[in-house]
Amino acid sequence: MKHQSIELPLGKTQQLPKSPKIVLLIIFTLVFLTVIPYYPLLKYPLYLLNHSSKPTSSFDSKDDLLSIPSSTTEKCDLFSGEWIPNPKAPYYTNTTCWAIHEHQNCMKYGRPDSEFMKWRWKPSGCNLPIFNPAQFLELLRGKSLAFVGDSVGRNQMQSLICLLSRVEYPIDVSYTSDERFKRWKYTSYNFTMASFWTPHLVKSKEADNNGPTHTGLFSLYLDEFDEKWTTQVEEFDYLIISAAHWFFRPMVFYENHRIVGCHYCLLDNITDLTMYYGFRKAFRTAFRAINSLENYKGITFLRTYAPSHFENGLWNQGGNCVRTRPFRSNEAKLEDQNLELYMAQVEEFRKAEREGKKKGLRYRLLDTTQAMLLRPDGHPSRYGHWPHENVTLYNDCVHWCLPGPIDTWSDFLLEMLKREGVRSHEEKLQFLRDRKLQVR
């Protein structure tokens, strides 16, 4: 919405008429000019908030009431709550969406139950609206969004494509035929979405395709950028960065071009520093790469670790996930490896956020960990392939069925985008105040 500036018709020699009506008119005009410029700072069309376009699928009327988040909603922690039944879900199927990766196409491969698709996340202190694809596309009109990370990040992008398919399908505008680096464009909205494959976030290579656990041995250069993504994301308006599961595999860590340690490499004279060392350093370097981008002005989301749910064995030792209902919040606790990984991510995120603020960059925490900890029922298990197929991850308790609980990540994302205008404005004002203090 553009507002034309109004110039009062008063010259230096012009006398101000002594009329109460004129005085009141001038006061009203000044108030009008003071207040109106703040509306564009919300960064999305105000008409969307109260008159959003409805997607082709039906929604509960309460979910369609899209308004500026109230002060109560603003303070509400979206990521603390419970899963509650949602009989209206799912909002797409494996027959209506072509974007589902084969290994997450659980219904195609015979998963017998469907209740895992019929839940929604309910924050403890407020409501989280179901994702509205029409509103999302309108909010991101003319924008771009990149997913940076591993196959769970790709899983999230494909979930979003399926949710948006009720309004529009994208066209492939990829620069390469490599399926790990895809770009999609929603032409009606001039909105571009991309994925960048970087399972360790930093420069890495497979040093041995067998390794001590027969799952590969990887060399990680913990202080070096992975230029396959760091050289490509400067143009994007939003980044969603994530990684975790590849750090469970054996790794050798390099810093300053020399070996400093490893994780379960079983090599002579190399100290085992554990995976947490490499995990933390990788996020530190990834965030440093973002903060060093000269022309990047976007918003960076850290999508936190989504725990796997292997029971009765490790992922490569017969572990499986066969539950068919979510946990309640008092039935599962974030602990041990899950807690260590989560805390390392968040701590490095906070450090990067502080550094980024010095440049006016914005960081946001898409904190999916607690919600996904409670969803042992949402994984493909053995329903991501045919029984006779020889696949590396036979029982997949890492990725998420589509449709499934990962669709809720888009509920989170849209609500955060709706809140973003006010929050960004407040942070920009604080940034300007800090700059003035430094000048003094």
Short mmCIF file of C-alpha atoms in Angstrom, two decimals:
data_model
loop_
_atom_site.label_atom_id
_atom_site.label_comp_id
_atom_site.label_asym_id
_atom_site.label_seq_id
_atom_site.Cartn_x
_atom_site.Cartn_y
_atom_site.Cartn_z
CA MET A 1 0.00 0.00 0.00
CA LYS A 2 1.55 3.28 -1.07
CA HIS A 3 0.68 6.54 0.59
CA GLN A 4 1.25 9.85 -1.13
CA SER A 5 2.92 12.52 0.95
CA ILE A 6 0.72 15.56 1.69
CA GLU A 7 2.20 19.03 1.66
CA LEU A 8 0.33 21.74 3.53
CA PRO A 9 -0.32 24.82 1.28
CA LEU A 10 1.47 27.22 3.58
CA GLY A 11 4.25 29.43 2.27
CA LYS A 12 6.60 31.57 4.30
CA THR A 13 4.50 34.69 3.75
CA GLN A 14 1.19 32.93 4.16
CA GLN A 15 -0.76 33.81 7.32
CA LEU A 16 -2.46 31.04 9.21
CA PRO A 17 -6.18 31.74 9.46
CA LYS A 18 -7.31 32.01 13.04
CA SER A 19 -10.12 29.51 12.78
CA PRO A 20 -10.71 26.58 15.16
CA LYS A 21 -11.80 24.41 12.24
CA ILE A 22 -8.55 25.07 10.37
CA VAL A 23 -6.51 24.38 13.50
CA LEU A 24 -8.34 21.09 14.04
CA LEU A 25 -7.82 20.16 10.38
CA ILE A 26 -4.08 20.77 10.63
CA ILE A 27 -3.81 18.75 13.86
CA PHE A 28 -5.75 15.86 12.29
CA THR A 29 -3.53 15.95 9.21
CA LEU A 30 -0.34 15.85 11.29
CA VAL A 31 -1.63 12.89 13.32
CA PHE A 32 -2.63 11.13 10.09
CA LEU A 33 0.84 11.60 8.63
CA THR A 34 2.50 10.38 11.82
CA VAL A 35 0.52 7.16 12.12
CA ILE A 36 0.02 6.03 8.52
CA PRO A 37 3.69 5.39 7.61
CA TYR A 38 3.89 2.62 10.19
CA TYR A 39 1.37 0.40 8.39
CA PRO A 40 3.71 -0.65 5.56
CA LEU A 41 6.21 -1.78 8.19
CA LEU A 42 3.97 -4.75 8.82
CA LYS A 43 5.40 -6.06 5.53
CA TYR A 44 2.20 -7.70 4.35
CA PRO A 45 -1.06 -6.38 2.90
CA LEU A 46 -3.45 -5.47 5.69
CA TYR A 47 -6.44 -6.72 3.73
CA LEU A 48 -5.06 -10.24 4.00
CA LEU A 49 -5.34 -10.16 7.73
CA ASN A 50 -9.10 -9.83 7.77
CA HIS A 51 -10.08 -10.92 4.26
CA SER A 52 -7.78 -13.78 3.33
CA SER A 53 -8.35 -15.74 0.15
CA LYS A 54 -9.69 -19.19 0.85
CA PRO A 55 -7.85 -22.19 -0.56
CA THR A 56 -9.71 -24.71 -2.63
CA SER A 57 -10.06 -27.05 0.34
CA SER A 58 -12.52 -26.18 3.08
CA PHE A 59 -11.27 -24.78 6.38
CA ASP A 60 -12.80 -24.35 9.76
CA SER A 61 -14.13 -20.81 9.97
CA LYS A 62 -11.99 -20.16 13.02
CA ASP A 63 -8.89 -20.97 11.02
CA ASP A 64 -9.85 -18.43 8.37
CA LEU A 65 -10.00 -15.48 10.77
CA LEU A 66 -6.56 -14.11 10.05
CA SER A 67 -5.76 -11.04 12.03
CA ILE A 68 -2.81 -9.19 13.42
CA PRO A 69 -1.59 -11.33 16.33
CA SER A 70 -2.86 -9.95 19.62
CA SER A 71 -0.49 -9.11 22.43
CA THR A 72 -1.48 -12.42 24.07
CA THR A 73 -0.71 -14.38 20.90
CA GLU A 74 2.55 -12.49 20.41
CA LYS A 75 3.74 -13.61 23.84
CA CYS A 76 2.46 -17.17 23.41
CA ASP A 77 5.10 -19.87 22.98
CA LEU A 78 3.99 -21.62 19.80
CA PHE A 79 6.29 -24.56 20.42
CA SER A 80 5.07 -25.73 23.82
CA GLY A 81 1.82 -27.67 23.75
CA GLU A 82 0.11 -30.93 22.85
CA TRP A 83 -1.13 -32.77 19.79
CA ILE A 84 -4.93 -32.83 19.56
CA PRO A 85 -7.21 -34.68 17.12
CA ASN A 86 -7.96 -33.00 13.80
CA PRO A 87 -10.53 -35.06 11.88
CA LYS A 88 -10.43 -32.62 8.93
CA ALA A 89 -6.83 -33.53 8.08
CA PRO A 90 -5.10 -34.32 5.81
CA TYR A 91 -5.32 -31.43 3.36
CA TYR A 92 -3.76 -33.34 0.46
CA THR A 93 -3.09 -36.99 -0.32
CA ASN A 94 -0.39 -39.01 -2.01
CA THR A 95 -2.61 -39.11 -5.11
CA THR A 96 -3.18 -35.34 -5.30
CA CYS A 97 0.44 -34.24 -4.76
CA TRP A 98 3.26 -35.29 -7.07
CA ALA A 99 6.01 -33.77 -4.87
CA ILE A 100 6.13 -36.58 -2.30
CA HIS A 101 9.48 -38.38 -2.25
CA GLU A 102 9.07 -42.11 -2.73
CA HIS A 103 10.60 -42.94 0.65
CA GLN A 104 8.03 -40.76 2.43
CA ASN A 105 5.04 -41.97 0.41
CA CYS A 106 3.77 -44.17 3.22
CA MET A 107 0.26 -44.81 1.90
CA LYS A 108 1.56 -45.95 -1.49
CA TYR A 109 3.69 -48.58 0.19
CA GLY A 110 0.90 -50.02 2.28
CA ARG A 111 0.91 -48.33 5.67
CA PRO A 112 -2.26 -49.83 7.16
CA ASP A 113 -3.23 -47.02 9.56
CA SER A 114 -4.16 -43.42 8.76
CA GLU A 115 -4.76 -41.82 12.17
CA PHE A 116 -1.20 -40.43 12.23
CA MET A 117 -2.36 -37.86 9.65
CA LYS A 118 -5.26 -36.60 11.79
CA TRP A 119 -3.61 -34.51 14.49
CA ARG A 120 -2.81 -30.83 14.89
CA TRP A 121 -0.52 -28.94 17.26
CA LYS A 122 -2.19 -26.92 20.02
CA PRO A 123 0.13 -24.48 21.86
CA SER A 124 -0.53 -24.24 25.59
CA GLY A 125 -1.39 -20.53 25.61
CA CYS A 126 -3.04 -19.86 22.25
CA ASN A 127 -4.28 -21.40 19.01
CA LEU A 128 -2.11 -22.19 16.00
CA PRO A 129 -4.16 -21.78 12.81
CA ILE A 130 -4.05 -24.51 10.20
CA PHE A 131 -1.87 -23.56 7.25
CA ASN A 132 -3.65 -21.40 4.67
CA PRO A 133 -1.85 -21.76 1.32
CA ALA A 134 -3.48 -18.73 -0.30
CA GLN A 135 -2.35 -16.46 2.49
CA PHE A 136 1.15 -17.92 2.54
CA LEU A 137 1.63 -17.30 -1.18
CA GLU A 138 0.27 -13.78 -0.88
CA LEU A 139 2.58 -12.98 2.01
CA LEU A 140 5.55 -14.26 0.01
CA ARG A 141 4.59 -12.65 -3.28
CA GLY A 142 7.77 -11.50 -5.00
CA LYS A 143 9.92 -13.23 -2.34
CA SER A 144 12.24 -16.23 -2.19
CA LEU A 145 12.78 -19.00 0.35
CA ALA A 146 15.67 -21.49 0.56
CA PHE A 147 15.95 -24.73 2.54
CA VAL A 148 19.57 -25.40 3.50
CA GLY A 149 20.42 -28.79 4.99
CA ASP A 150 19.87 -32.51 4.58
CA SER A 151 17.04 -34.75 3.39
CA VAL A 152 14.80 -33.80 6.32
CA GLY A 153 15.00 -30.23 5.02
CA ARG A 154 13.99 -31.55 1.61
CA ASN A 155 11.18 -33.46 3.36
CA GLN A 156 9.97 -30.11 4.76
CA MET A 157 10.10 -28.41 1.37
CA GLN A 158 8.10 -31.20 -0.27
CA SER A 159 5.52 -30.96 2.50
CA LEU A 160 5.19 -27.24 1.78
CA ILE A 161 4.83 -27.86 -1.97
CA CYS A 162 2.01 -30.32 -1.26
CA LEU A 163 0.23 -27.89 1.06
CA LEU A 164 0.52 -25.12 -1.53
CA SER A 165 -0.75 -27.40 -4.32
CA ARG A 166 -4.33 -26.54 -3.36
CA VAL A 167 -3.65 -23.10 -4.85
CA GLU A 168 -0.86 -23.60 -7.39
CA TYR A 169 1.86 -25.99 -8.46
CA PRO A 170 5.33 -24.56 -9.12
CA ILE A 171 7.42 -24.92 -12.27
CA ASP A 172 10.96 -26.25 -12.17
CA VAL A 173 13.48 -23.44 -12.70
CA SER A 174 16.53 -25.32 -11.42
CA TYR A 175 19.98 -24.34 -12.63
CA THR A 176 21.16 -27.95 -12.61
CA SER A 177 19.82 -31.46 -13.17
CA ASP A 178 21.15 -32.46 -9.75
CA GLU A 179 18.07 -33.36 -7.69
CA ARG A 180 19.82 -32.19 -4.51
CA PHE A 181 19.71 -28.58 -5.71
CA LYS A 182 16.21 -27.70 -6.85
CA ARG A 183 14.48 -24.40 -7.56
CA TRP A 184 10.73 -24.03 -7.95
CA LYS A 185 8.78 -20.96 -9.00
CA TYR A 186 5.15 -20.07 -8.36
CA THR A 187 4.61 -17.93 -11.40
CA SER A 188 1.33 -16.32 -10.32
CA TYR A 189 3.04 -15.00 -7.21
CA ASN A 190 6.63 -14.56 -8.43
CA PHE A 191 7.64 -16.68 -5.43
CA THR A 192 10.73 -18.90 -5.66
CA MET A 193 11.55 -21.84 -3.41
CA ALA A 194 14.86 -23.71 -3.45
CA SER A 195 16.68 -26.52 -1.66
CA PHE A 196 20.44 -26.78 -1.14
CA TRP A 197 21.83 -30.15 -0.11
CA THR A 198 24.49 -29.84 2.60
CA PRO A 199 24.16 -32.65 5.17
CA HIS A 200 27.01 -31.30 7.33
CA LEU A 201 26.52 -27.57 6.54
CA VAL A 202 30.31 -27.19 6.06
CA LYS A 203 32.71 -28.44 3.41
CA SER A 204 32.78 -32.23 3.58
CA LYS A 205 33.52 -35.29 1.51
CA GLU A 206 33.17 -39.04 1.85
CA ALA A 207 36.65 -40.37 2.56
CA ASP A 208 35.63 -44.03 2.70
CA ASN A 209 32.29 -45.36 1.49
CA ASN A 210 32.53 -48.23 3.95
CA GLY A 211 34.10 -46.97 7.17
CA PRO A 212 34.06 -48.57 10.63
CA THR A 213 30.28 -49.02 10.67
CA HIS A 214 29.85 -49.73 6.94
CA THR A 215 27.92 -46.45 6.59
CA GLY A 216 30.77 -44.31 5.27
CA LEU A 217 33.55 -42.25 6.82
CA PHE A 218 33.32 -38.50 6.19
CA SER A 219 35.93 -35.77 6.29
CA LEU A 220 34.51 -32.54 7.72
CA TYR A 221 36.40 -29.27 7.30
CA LEU A 222 34.83 -27.55 10.25
CA ASP A 223 36.16 -24.05 9.60
CA GLU A 224 35.48 -24.00 5.84
CA PHE A 225 32.27 -22.90 4.13
CA ASP A 226 30.35 -25.28 1.88
CA GLU A 227 30.35 -23.00 -1.13
CA LYS A 228 27.70 -25.07 -2.89
CA TRP A 229 25.17 -23.20 -0.79
CA THR A 230 27.01 -20.22 0.71
CA THR A 231 27.64 -18.74 -2.74
CA GLN A 232 23.98 -19.16 -3.76
CA VAL A 233 21.82 -17.87 -0.91
CA GLU A 234 22.70 -14.18 -0.79
CA GLU A 235 19.74 -13.30 -3.02
CA PHE A 236 17.12 -15.06 -0.86
CA ASP A 237 14.67 -13.32 1.43
CA TYR A 238 14.33 -16.26 3.82
CA LEU A 239 16.67 -19.12 4.74
CA ILE A 240 15.63 -22.20 6.71
CA ILE A 241 18.76 -23.95 7.90
CA SER A 242 18.82 -27.39 9.51
CA ALA A 243 21.01 -30.46 9.97
CA ALA A 244 21.65 -33.27 12.45
CA HIS A 245 21.24 -36.88 11.41
CA TRP A 246 24.39 -37.19 9.28
CA PHE A 247 26.48 -36.34 12.34
CA PHE A 248 25.73 -39.77 13.81
CA ARG A 249 27.96 -41.34 11.16
CA PRO A 250 31.75 -41.69 11.57
CA MET A 251 33.62 -38.45 10.81
CA VAL A 252 37.16 -37.07 10.80
CA PHE A 253 37.39 -33.40 11.80
CA TYR A 254 39.75 -30.92 10.10
CA GLU A 255 40.56 -27.39 11.20
CA ASN A 256 43.24 -25.19 9.66
CA HIS A 257 43.84 -27.99 7.13
CA ARG A 258 44.87 -30.54 9.73
CA ILE A 259 43.13 -33.35 11.61
CA VAL A 260 42.04 -32.29 15.09
CA GLY A 261 39.95 -35.32 16.04
CA CYS A 262 37.05 -37.47 14.96
CA HIS A 263 33.79 -39.13 15.85
CA TYR A 264 33.94 -42.93 16.01
CA CYS A 265 36.54 -43.14 13.23
CA LEU A 266 38.54 -45.88 15.01
CA LEU A 267 41.76 -44.57 13.47
CA ASP A 268 45.10 -44.78 15.28
CA ASN A 269 46.37 -41.70 17.12
CA ILE A 270 43.20 -39.65 16.46
CA THR A 271 41.23 -38.44 19.49
CA ASP A 272 37.51 -39.14 19.52
CA LEU A 273 35.96 -35.72 20.21
CA THR A 274 32.39 -37.07 19.85
CA MET A 275 29.84 -35.94 17.28
CA TYR A 276 28.83 -32.97 19.42
CA TYR A 277 32.16 -31.26 18.76
CA GLY A 278 31.71 -31.43 15.00
CA PHE A 279 28.00 -30.61 15.19
CA ARG A 280 28.55 -27.43 17.18
CA LYS A 281 31.49 -26.27 15.06
CA ALA A 282 29.57 -26.92 11.84
CA PHE A 283 26.67 -24.71 12.92
CA ARG A 284 29.11 -22.05 14.10
CA THR A 285 30.75 -21.98 10.68
CA ALA A 286 27.43 -22.04 8.82
CA PHE A 287 26.15 -19.06 10.78
CA ARG A 288 29.47 -17.28 10.29
CA ALA A 289 29.05 -17.81 6.54
CA ILE A 290 25.59 -16.20 6.62
CA ASN A 291 26.77 -13.25 8.69
CA SER A 292 29.67 -12.69 6.31
CA LEU A 293 27.48 -12.39 3.20
CA GLU A 294 27.93 -8.85 1.94
CA ASN A 295 24.51 -8.32 0.36
CA TYR A 296 22.32 -10.71 2.33
CA LYS A 297 19.42 -8.87 3.95
CA GLY A 298 17.09 -11.80 4.57
CA ILE A 299 15.74 -13.56 7.65
CA THR A 300 17.44 -16.77 8.78
CA PHE A 301 15.35 -19.45 10.47
CA LEU A 302 17.01 -22.26 12.40
CA ARG A 303 14.71 -25.25 12.17
CA THR A 304 15.73 -27.18 15.25
CA TYR A 305 16.51 -30.86 15.47
CA ALA A 306 13.62 -33.28 14.88
CA PRO A 307 14.43 -36.42 16.90
CA SER A 308 14.27 -39.87 15.34
CA HIS A 309 12.32 -42.62 17.11
CA PHE A 310 14.21 -45.89 16.71
CA GLU A 311 13.24 -48.43 19.35
CA ASN A 312 14.72 -51.86 20.11
CA GLY A 313 17.92 -51.13 18.20
CA LEU A 314 19.90 -48.51 16.28
CA TRP A 315 18.94 -47.43 12.77
CA ASN A 316 21.38 -49.93 11.20
CA GLN A 317 20.81 -52.65 13.80
CA GLY A 318 17.14 -53.48 13.43
CA GLY A 319 15.63 -50.51 15.25
CA ASN A 320 12.09 -49.60 14.23
CA CYS A 321 9.19 -47.21 14.96
CA VAL A 322 5.82 -48.94 15.07
CA ARG A 323 3.74 -46.70 17.34
CA THR A 324 0.46 -45.39 15.92
CA ARG A 325 -0.35 -42.48 18.25
CA PRO A 326 1.46 -39.35 19.49
CA PHE A 327 2.93 -39.14 22.96
CA ARG A 328 1.47 -36.73 25.48
CA SER A 329 3.95 -34.13 26.70
CA ASN A 330 4.36 -35.97 30.02
CA GLU A 331 5.18 -39.24 28.25
CA ALA A 332 8.41 -38.18 26.53
CA LYS A 333 11.35 -36.14 27.72
CA LEU A 334 14.06 -34.38 25.74
CA GLU A 335 17.24 -35.95 27.10
CA ASP A 336 20.60 -37.54 26.31
CA GLN A 337 21.66 -37.18 22.66
CA ASN A 338 18.51 -35.32 21.66
CA LEU A 339 19.03 -32.73 24.38
CA GLU A 340 22.75 -32.32 23.62
CA LEU A 341 22.11 -31.70 19.93
CA TYR A 342 19.25 -29.33 20.61
CA MET A 343 21.21 -27.28 23.12
CA ALA A 344 24.26 -27.05 20.84
CA GLN A 345 22.09 -25.76 18.00
CA VAL A 346 20.32 -23.16 20.10
CA GLU A 347 23.50 -21.93 21.77
CA GLU A 348 25.23 -21.40 18.42
CA PHE A 349 22.08 -19.80 17.07
CA ARG A 350 22.02 -17.25 19.91
CA LYS A 351 25.67 -16.36 19.31
CA ALA A 352 25.03 -15.88 15.60
CA GLU A 353 21.92 -13.85 16.34
CA ARG A 354 23.94 -11.43 18.48
CA GLU A 355 26.59 -11.07 15.77
CA GLY A 356 23.98 -10.69 13.06
CA LYS A 357 22.21 -7.89 14.90
CA LYS A 358 25.34 -5.78 14.56
CA LYS A 359 24.72 -5.83 10.80
CA GLY A 360 20.95 -5.53 11.05
CA LEU A 361 20.40 -9.21 10.21
CA ARG A 362 17.49 -11.13 11.67
CA TYR A 363 17.45 -14.65 13.09
CA ARG A 364 14.38 -16.66 14.08
CA LEU A 365 14.01 -19.97 15.92
CA LEU A 366 11.65 -22.44 14.23
CA ASP A 367 11.66 -24.69 17.27
CA THR A 368 10.15 -27.97 16.10
CA THR A 369 12.01 -30.22 18.56
CA GLN A 370 9.43 -30.65 21.33
CA ALA A 371 6.49 -31.12 18.98
CA MET A 372 8.30 -33.75 16.91
CA LEU A 373 9.67 -35.55 19.95
CA LEU A 374 6.02 -36.42 20.64
CA ARG A 375 5.41 -37.98 17.19
CA PRO A 376 6.91 -41.49 17.10
CA ASP A 377 3.96 -42.46 14.89
CA GLY A 378 4.82 -40.10 12.02
CA HIS A 379 7.73 -41.93 10.37
CA PRO A 380 7.63 -44.21 7.32
CA SER A 381 9.18 -47.18 9.15
CA ARG A 382 9.15 -49.95 6.51
CA TYR A 383 6.47 -48.21 4.42
CA GLY A 384 8.86 -46.14 2.30
CA HIS A 385 9.69 -48.91 -0.15
CA TRP A 386 8.53 -52.34 -1.28
CA PRO A 387 9.41 -55.24 1.06
CA HIS A 388 11.84 -56.84 -1.39
CA GLU A 389 13.85 -53.66 -2.02
CA ASN A 390 17.39 -53.37 -0.67
CA VAL A 391 17.61 -49.89 0.83
CA THR A 392 20.10 -48.35 3.27
CA LEU A 393 17.48 -47.17 5.76
CA TYR A 394 15.08 -50.12 5.73
CA ASN A 395 13.09 -48.95 8.76
CA ASP A 396 13.00 -45.18 8.36
CA CYS A 397 12.40 -43.50 11.70
CA VAL A 398 14.16 -40.28 10.67
CA HIS A 399 12.04 -38.81 7.86
CA TRP A 400 8.32 -38.12 8.00
CA CYS A 401 5.37 -39.53 6.08
CA LEU A 402 3.56 -37.18 3.71
CA PRO A 403 0.91 -36.26 4.61
CA GLY A 404 1.94 -36.31 8.24
CA PRO A 405 3.11 -34.35 11.27
CA ILE A 406 5.83 -32.51 9.33
CA ASP A 407 3.01 -30.52 7.67
CA THR A 408 2.69 -28.70 11.01
CA TRP A 409 6.06 -27.03 10.35
CA SER A 410 4.27 -24.92 7.76
CA ASP A 411 1.66 -23.95 10.38
CA PHE A 412 4.55 -22.71 12.53
CA LEU A 413 6.24 -20.93 9.65
CA LEU A 414 3.14 -19.07 8.49
CA GLU A 415 2.31 -17.89 11.99
CA MET A 416 5.88 -16.66 12.44
CA LEU A 417 5.68 -14.77 9.15
CA LYS A 418 2.44 -13.15 10.27
CA ARG A 419 4.19 -11.93 13.42
CA GLU A 420 7.28 -10.87 11.55
CA GLY A 421 6.31 -7.35 10.50
CA VAL A 422 5.87 -5.99 14.00
CA ARG A 423 8.92 -7.83 15.35
CA SER A 424 11.17 -6.68 12.51
CA HIS A 425 10.07 -3.10 12.99
CA GLU A 426 10.86 -3.23 16.71
CA GLU A 427 14.29 -4.73 16.04
CA LYS A 428 15.05 -2.17 13.35
CA LEU A 429 14.27 0.65 15.77
CA GLN A 430 16.53 -0.96 18.39
CA PHE A 431 19.30 -1.34 15.79
CA LEU A 432 19.05 2.36 14.89
CA ARG A 433 19.10 3.34 18.57
CA ASP A 434 22.21 1.23 19.13
CA ARG A 435 23.91 2.81 16.12
CA LYS A 436 23.19 6.30 17.48
CA LEU A 437 24.70 5.35 20.84
CA GLN A 438 27.84 4.09 19.10
CA VAL A 439 28.18 7.36 17.16
CA ARG A 440 28.04 9.32 20.39
#
